[in-house]
Tab-separated table of C-alpha atoms and ligand atoms in Angstrom:
chain	number	residue	atom	x	y	z
A	1	MET	CA	78.495	6.995	-27.388
A	2	ILE	CA	75.297	5.196	-26.356
A	3	SER	CA	73.536	3.083	-28.876
A	4	LEU	CA	70.402	1.085	-28.247
A	5	LYS	CA	69.600	-1.567	-30.852
A	6	ASN	CA	66.096	-3.071	-30.842
A	7	VAL	CA	65.814	-3.145	-27.053
A	8	GLY	CA	62.598	-4.579	-25.672
A	9	LYS	CA	61.250	-5.441	-22.249
A	10	LYS	CA	58.116	-7.197	-21.104
A	11	PHE	CA	56.831	-7.677	-17.576
A	12	SER	CA	54.646	-10.438	-16.200
A	13	THR	CA	51.569	-8.987	-14.536
A	14	ALA	CA	48.418	-10.427	-13.011
A	15	ASP	CA	46.744	-9.890	-16.416
A	16	GLY	CA	49.511	-11.679	-18.316
A	17	GLU	CA	52.573	-10.392	-20.125
A	18	PHE	CA	52.894	-6.671	-20.757
A	19	GLN	CA	55.295	-5.249	-23.340
A	20	ALA	CA	56.623	-2.083	-21.628
A	21	VAL	CA	59.245	-1.269	-24.293
A	22	SER	CA	59.105	-2.580	-27.887
A	23	SER	CA	62.177	-2.709	-30.095
A	24	VAL	CA	63.638	0.751	-29.456
A	25	SER	CA	66.746	1.818	-31.367
A	26	LEU	CA	68.442	5.162	-30.806
A	27	GLU	CA	71.823	6.903	-30.755
A	28	ILE	CA	72.997	9.354	-28.135
A	29	ASN	CA	76.176	11.306	-28.855
A	30	LYS	CA	78.817	12.334	-26.354
A	31	GLY	CA	77.958	15.749	-24.892
A	32	ASP	CA	74.258	15.569	-25.783
A	33	VAL	CA	71.479	16.640	-23.481
A	34	TYR	CA	69.000	14.042	-24.705
A	35	GLY	CA	65.345	14.059	-23.656
A	36	MET	CA	62.743	11.308	-23.660
A	37	ILE	CA	59.176	12.514	-23.312
A	38	GLY	CA	55.829	10.778	-23.260
A	39	PHE	CA	52.765	10.302	-21.134
A	40	SER	CA	52.727	8.233	-17.966
A	41	GLY	CA	53.153	4.522	-18.735
A	42	ALA	CA	54.853	5.143	-22.115
A	43	GLY	CA	57.890	3.120	-21.028
A	44	LYS	CA	60.321	6.015	-20.397
A	45	SER	CA	61.664	4.878	-17.024
A	46	THR	CA	62.021	1.296	-18.214
A	47	LEU	CA	63.975	2.466	-21.260
A	48	LEU	CA	66.232	4.683	-19.123
A	49	ARG	CA	66.904	1.841	-16.677
A	50	MET	CA	67.916	-0.393	-19.579
A	51	ILE	CA	70.745	2.020	-20.470
A	52	ASN	CA	72.677	0.987	-17.349
A	53	LEU	CA	71.033	-2.426	-17.245
A	54	LEU	CA	69.224	-1.786	-13.946
A	55	GLU	CA	66.536	-3.389	-16.098
A	56	ARG	CA	67.870	-6.147	-18.349
A	57	PRO	CA	66.327	-6.052	-21.839
A	58	ASP	CA	64.693	-9.259	-23.128
A	59	THR	CA	65.777	-8.405	-26.652
A	60	GLY	CA	68.401	-6.214	-28.289
A	61	SER	CA	71.733	-4.695	-27.279
A	62	VAL	CA	72.921	-1.698	-25.261
A	63	PHE	CA	76.266	-0.324	-26.457
A	64	VAL	CA	78.112	2.191	-24.284
A	65	ASN	CA	81.384	3.376	-25.824
A	66	GLY	CA	81.286	0.373	-28.147
A	67	VAL	CA	80.837	-2.202	-25.351
A	68	ASP	CA	77.651	-4.289	-25.368
A	69	LEU	CA	76.566	-4.211	-21.724
A	70	THR	CA	74.206	-7.159	-22.188
A	71	LYS	CA	77.241	-9.369	-22.869
A	72	LEU	CA	79.277	-8.362	-19.781
A	73	ALA	CA	79.935	-10.518	-16.740
A	74	LYS	CA	78.493	-9.104	-13.504
A	75	LYS	CA	81.793	-7.691	-12.253
A	76	ASP	CA	82.490	-5.829	-15.505
A	77	LEU	CA	78.915	-4.576	-15.623
A	78	LEU	CA	79.209	-3.085	-12.120
A	79	LYS	CA	82.371	-1.291	-13.231
A	80	GLN	CA	80.657	0.107	-16.336
A	81	ARG	CA	77.721	1.218	-14.214
A	82	LEU	CA	79.991	3.463	-12.156
A	83	SER	CA	80.572	5.503	-15.304
A	84	MET	CA	76.852	6.300	-15.342
A	85	GLY	CA	75.348	8.354	-12.525
A	86	MET	CA	71.616	8.398	-11.918
A	87	ILE	CA	69.132	10.759	-10.258
A	88	PHE	CA	65.430	10.287	-9.541
A	89	GLN	CA	62.175	12.192	-9.029
A	90	HIS	CA	62.109	11.515	-5.282
A	91	PHE	CA	65.878	11.955	-4.798
A	92	ASN	CA	66.322	8.523	-3.113
A	93	LEU	CA	68.643	9.839	-0.396
A	94	LEU	CA	69.371	7.700	2.653
A	95	SER	CA	67.564	9.439	5.505
A	96	ASN	CA	69.819	8.035	8.240
A	97	ARG	CA	72.972	9.383	6.580
A	98	THR	CA	74.192	12.965	6.500
A	99	VAL	CA	74.640	14.846	3.241
A	100	SER	CA	78.344	13.983	3.027
A	101	GLU	CA	77.672	10.341	3.986
A	102	ASN	CA	75.084	10.158	1.194
A	103	VAL	CA	77.574	11.503	-1.346
A	104	SER	CA	80.232	9.141	-0.015
A	105	PHE	CA	77.947	6.150	-0.582
A	106	SER	CA	78.659	5.639	-4.283
A	107	LEU	CA	82.403	5.891	-3.562
A	108	GLU	CA	82.132	3.234	-0.845
A	109	ILE	CA	80.478	0.914	-3.364
A	110	ALA	CA	83.257	1.713	-5.824
A	111	GLY	CA	85.815	0.708	-3.182
A	112	VAL	CA	87.505	4.109	-2.919
A	113	ALA	CA	89.780	4.540	0.118
A	114	LYS	CA	88.588	6.724	3.011
A	115	ALA	CA	90.941	9.709	2.569
A	116	GLU	CA	90.240	9.865	-1.145
A	117	ARG	CA	86.492	9.600	-0.469
A	118	LYS	CA	86.604	12.546	1.885
A	119	LYS	CA	88.404	14.691	-0.667
A	120	ARG	CA	86.007	13.762	-3.481
A	121	VAL	CA	82.901	14.296	-1.296
A	122	ASN	CA	84.093	17.812	-0.509
A	123	GLU	CA	84.776	18.532	-4.178
A	124	CYS	CA	81.292	17.336	-5.160
A	125	LEU	CA	79.568	19.331	-2.439
A	126	GLU	CA	81.478	22.401	-3.681
A	127	ILE	CA	80.251	21.714	-7.238
A	128	VAL	CA	76.612	21.657	-6.091
A	129	GLY	CA	77.087	24.582	-3.683
A	130	LEU	CA	76.199	22.654	-0.528
A	131	ALA	CA	79.520	22.472	1.331
A	132	ASP	CA	77.866	24.174	4.308
A	133	LYS	CA	75.282	21.374	4.571
A	134	ALA	CA	77.803	18.517	4.749
A	135	ASN	CA	76.690	17.395	8.225
A	136	ALA	CA	72.963	18.015	7.817
A	137	TYR	CA	70.450	15.179	7.421
A	138	PRO	CA	68.236	15.090	4.299
A	139	ALA	CA	65.070	15.828	6.322
A	140	LYS	CA	66.431	19.322	7.007
A	141	LEU	CA	66.834	20.174	3.309
A	142	SER	CA	64.480	21.685	0.720
A	143	GLY	CA	63.517	19.683	-2.382
A	144	GLY	CA	66.005	21.564	-4.546
A	145	GLN	CA	68.797	20.982	-2.026
A	146	LYS	CA	67.942	17.269	-1.847
A	147	GLN	CA	68.191	16.990	-5.623
A	148	ARG	CA	71.564	18.758	-5.486
A	149	VAL	CA	72.812	16.213	-2.962
A	150	ALA	CA	71.577	13.447	-5.276
A	151	ILE	CA	73.456	15.091	-8.155
A	152	ALA	CA	76.618	15.336	-6.017
A	153	ARG	CA	76.284	11.628	-5.176
A	154	ALA	CA	75.852	10.797	-8.866
A	155	LEU	CA	78.912	12.876	-9.814
A	156	ALA	CA	81.161	11.424	-7.118
A	157	THR	CA	82.439	8.534	-9.254
A	158	GLN	CA	83.175	10.947	-12.144
A	159	PRO	CA	80.659	9.472	-14.561
A	160	SER	CA	80.616	10.343	-18.258
A	161	VAL	CA	76.819	10.010	-18.373
A	162	LEU	CA	74.081	11.226	-16.040
A	163	LEU	CA	70.716	9.441	-16.276
A	164	CYS	CA	67.866	11.557	-14.920
A	165	ASP	CA	64.400	10.087	-14.272
A	166	GLU	CA	61.875	12.925	-13.874
A	167	PRO	CA	64.513	15.009	-12.017
A	168	THR	CA	62.249	18.039	-11.563
A	169	SER	CA	58.792	16.452	-11.334
A	170	ALA	CA	58.655	16.810	-7.531
A	171	LEU	CA	59.896	20.425	-7.558
A	172	ASP	CA	58.130	23.785	-7.818
A	173	PRO	CA	58.626	25.807	-11.039
A	174	GLN	CA	61.316	28.082	-9.612
A	175	THR	CA	63.373	25.227	-8.190
A	176	THR	CA	62.841	23.301	-11.430
A	177	GLU	CA	64.405	26.188	-13.328
A	178	SER	CA	67.444	26.328	-11.064
A	179	ILE	CA	68.022	22.546	-11.184
A	180	LEU	CA	67.718	22.571	-14.999
A	181	LYS	CA	70.187	25.443	-15.234
A	182	PHE	CA	72.497	23.488	-12.996
A	183	LEU	CA	72.234	20.332	-15.140
A	184	GLN	CA	73.032	22.460	-18.174
A	185	GLU	CA	76.175	23.787	-16.457
A	186	ILE	CA	77.240	20.240	-15.609
A	187	ASN	CA	76.816	19.311	-19.261
A	188	GLU	CA	78.736	22.345	-20.525
A	189	ASN	CA	81.475	22.617	-17.895
A	190	LEU	CA	82.132	18.960	-17.120
A	191	GLY	CA	81.281	17.569	-20.567
A	192	ILE	CA	78.886	15.025	-19.075
A	193	THR	CA	76.288	13.531	-21.415
A	194	ILE	CA	72.826	13.918	-19.915
A	195	ILE	CA	69.749	11.808	-20.611
A	196	ILE	CA	66.513	13.113	-19.137
A	197	VAL	CA	63.214	11.293	-18.937
A	198	THR	CA	60.269	13.593	-18.285
A	199	HIS	CA	56.598	14.212	-18.965
A	200	GLU	CA	57.192	17.992	-18.732
A	201	MET	CA	57.643	19.853	-22.030
A	202	GLU	CA	59.318	22.772	-20.212
A	203	VAL	CA	62.227	20.488	-19.323
A	204	ILE	CA	62.666	19.471	-22.955
A	205	LYS	CA	62.396	23.016	-24.264
A	206	SER	CA	64.737	24.530	-21.733
A	207	ILE	CA	67.777	22.259	-21.943
A	208	CYS	CA	67.508	19.365	-24.420
A	209	HIS	CA	69.349	19.239	-27.750
A	210	LYS	CA	67.367	16.265	-28.988
A	211	VAL	CA	64.225	14.510	-27.856
A	212	SER	CA	62.708	11.118	-28.495
A	213	VAL	CA	58.936	11.006	-28.170
A	214	MET	CA	57.622	7.767	-26.659
A	215	GLU	CA	54.171	6.235	-26.898
A	216	ASP	CA	53.079	2.731	-25.879
A	217	GLY	CA	56.634	1.457	-25.434
A	218	ARG	CA	57.921	2.758	-28.755
A	219	VAL	CA	59.960	5.754	-29.844
A	220	VAL	CA	57.597	7.242	-32.396
A	221	GLU	CA	59.854	10.125	-33.370
A	222	THR	CA	63.174	11.787	-32.560
A	223	ILE	CA	63.454	15.535	-33.031
A	224	ASN	CA	66.615	17.634	-33.308
A	225	LEU	CA	65.739	20.785	-31.368
A	226	ALA	CA	68.804	22.621	-32.725
A	227	ASP	CA	66.845	22.885	-35.989
A	228	SER	CA	64.475	25.812	-35.393
A	229	GLN	CA	62.312	24.639	-38.312
A	230	PHE	CA	61.858	21.058	-37.068
A	231	LYS	CA	58.684	19.431	-38.337
A	232	PRO	CA	57.132	16.843	-36.023
A	233	LYS	CA	55.367	14.101	-37.984
A	234	SER	CA	53.549	12.046	-35.366
A	235	ASN	CA	50.271	13.194	-33.844
A	236	ILE	CA	51.695	13.090	-30.341
A	237	ALA	CA	54.766	15.196	-31.242
A	238	GLN	CA	52.567	17.689	-33.109
A	239	PHE	CA	50.440	17.902	-29.973
A	240	LEU	CA	53.433	18.361	-27.654
A	241	PHE	CA	55.079	20.987	-29.887
A	242	LYS	CA	51.850	22.777	-30.801
A	243	LYS	CA	53.064	26.167	-29.561
A	244	GLU	CA	56.404	25.914	-31.368
A	245	LEU	CA	54.693	24.971	-34.631
A	246	GLU	CA	52.372	27.958	-34.363
A	247	LEU	CA	55.387	30.207	-33.773
A	248	GLN	CA	57.206	28.749	-36.781
A	249	LYS	CA	54.121	29.450	-38.877
A	250	GLU	CA	53.852	33.061	-37.668
A	251	GLU	CA	57.528	33.651	-38.302
A	252	GLY	CA	57.112	32.174	-41.777
A	253	ILE	CA	54.304	34.600	-42.542
A	254	VAL	CA	56.352	37.548	-41.262
A	255	ASN	CA	59.356	36.462	-43.358
A	256	VAL	CA	57.252	36.138	-46.523
A	257	ARG	CA	55.993	39.691	-46.075
B	301	ADP	N1	58.369	-4.069	-12.652
B	301	ADP	C1	57.251	-3.961	-13.378
B	301	ADP	N2	56.310	-4.941	-13.357
B	301	ADP	C2	55.187	-4.844	-14.099
B	301	ADP	N3	54.888	-3.795	-14.891
B	301	ADP	C3	55.762	-2.793	-14.946
B	301	ADP	C4	56.984	-2.823	-14.188
B	301	ADP	N4	57.680	-1.659	-14.450
B	301	ADP	C5	56.909	-0.968	-15.318
B	301	ADP	N5	55.773	-1.639	-15.609
B	301	ADP	C6	54.721	-1.180	-16.537
B	301	ADP	O1	55.331	-0.836	-17.770
B	301	ADP	C7	54.731	0.342	-18.302
B	301	ADP	C8	55.799	1.379	-18.537
B	301	ADP	O2	56.296	1.818	-17.286
B	301	ADP	P1	57.355	2.967	-17.123
B	301	ADP	O3	58.570	2.613	-17.907
B	301	ADP	O4	57.518	3.208	-15.681
B	301	ADP	O5	56.614	4.182	-17.853
B	301	ADP	P2	56.834	5.770	-17.702
B	301	ADP	O6	58.138	5.995	-17.002
B	301	ADP	O7	56.807	6.284	-19.100
B	301	ADP	O8	55.655	6.285	-16.922
B	301	ADP	C9	53.667	0.776	-17.311
B	301	ADP	O9	52.419	0.315	-17.783
B	301	ADP	C10	54.051	0.081	-16.036
B	301	ADP	O10	52.935	-0.210	-15.252
B	302	MG	MG1	58.592	6.977	-15.228
């Protein structure tokens, strides 16, 4: 469904050019919950933003449902972008708009008529369980509620993909768990493909089917978490999955006995 081919991005900085992402290729299937993990500065956010071309790659191609986004005219790109919702660590809600006005925002950009917008906003607030907060302002909401509003806004245009940049990194562990459970339901019930960038292993372990491990702008390894005997090869993946590898080893010993 999404296929990145040799995408790269460099930024000009005061110290010269900096290669944030170097020739990354990967495939994400429809219905996947796909994780990207790595330390701060690894290039995760830049890579995620290249999937909907918020960041235009210097090299390579981004195929979504067979269409190369890097080749589209601006108008067609904006249309494609509506099929991809996005949520962020700090929610990015508009503080001077109510909850329902925030959710309505993406529909206004999409040019949806007022009556239809109202109907869809209500549906989305029902999905995230915040219909009773429709007229509240973001400042009155908890972190978890704010992220739910952001999810409702992302879902409003009925995207087939949800891009999540550190969606739980500003939340406490309990709220993190409930938001992750909620993202999993969205994936299972609405069939939406989810791509999550995070530096938190708990996020990967709790809901991802696959994970790409990033280091210094490269994907060093992609692991299929459905395989309970997965064997990380890179040092960084072995470090991140240390506990799982120890468990595999213990189980192996038990099975041999
Ligand atoms: N707009 C930009 N201008 C200059 N450098 C940037 C810009 N965006 C990101 N970078 C740099 O690129 C590297 C990767 O950033 P980022 O993709 O945000 O990493 P991550 O999300 O893994 O922490 C970092 O060193 C960051 O400072
Ligand atoms: Mg980031």
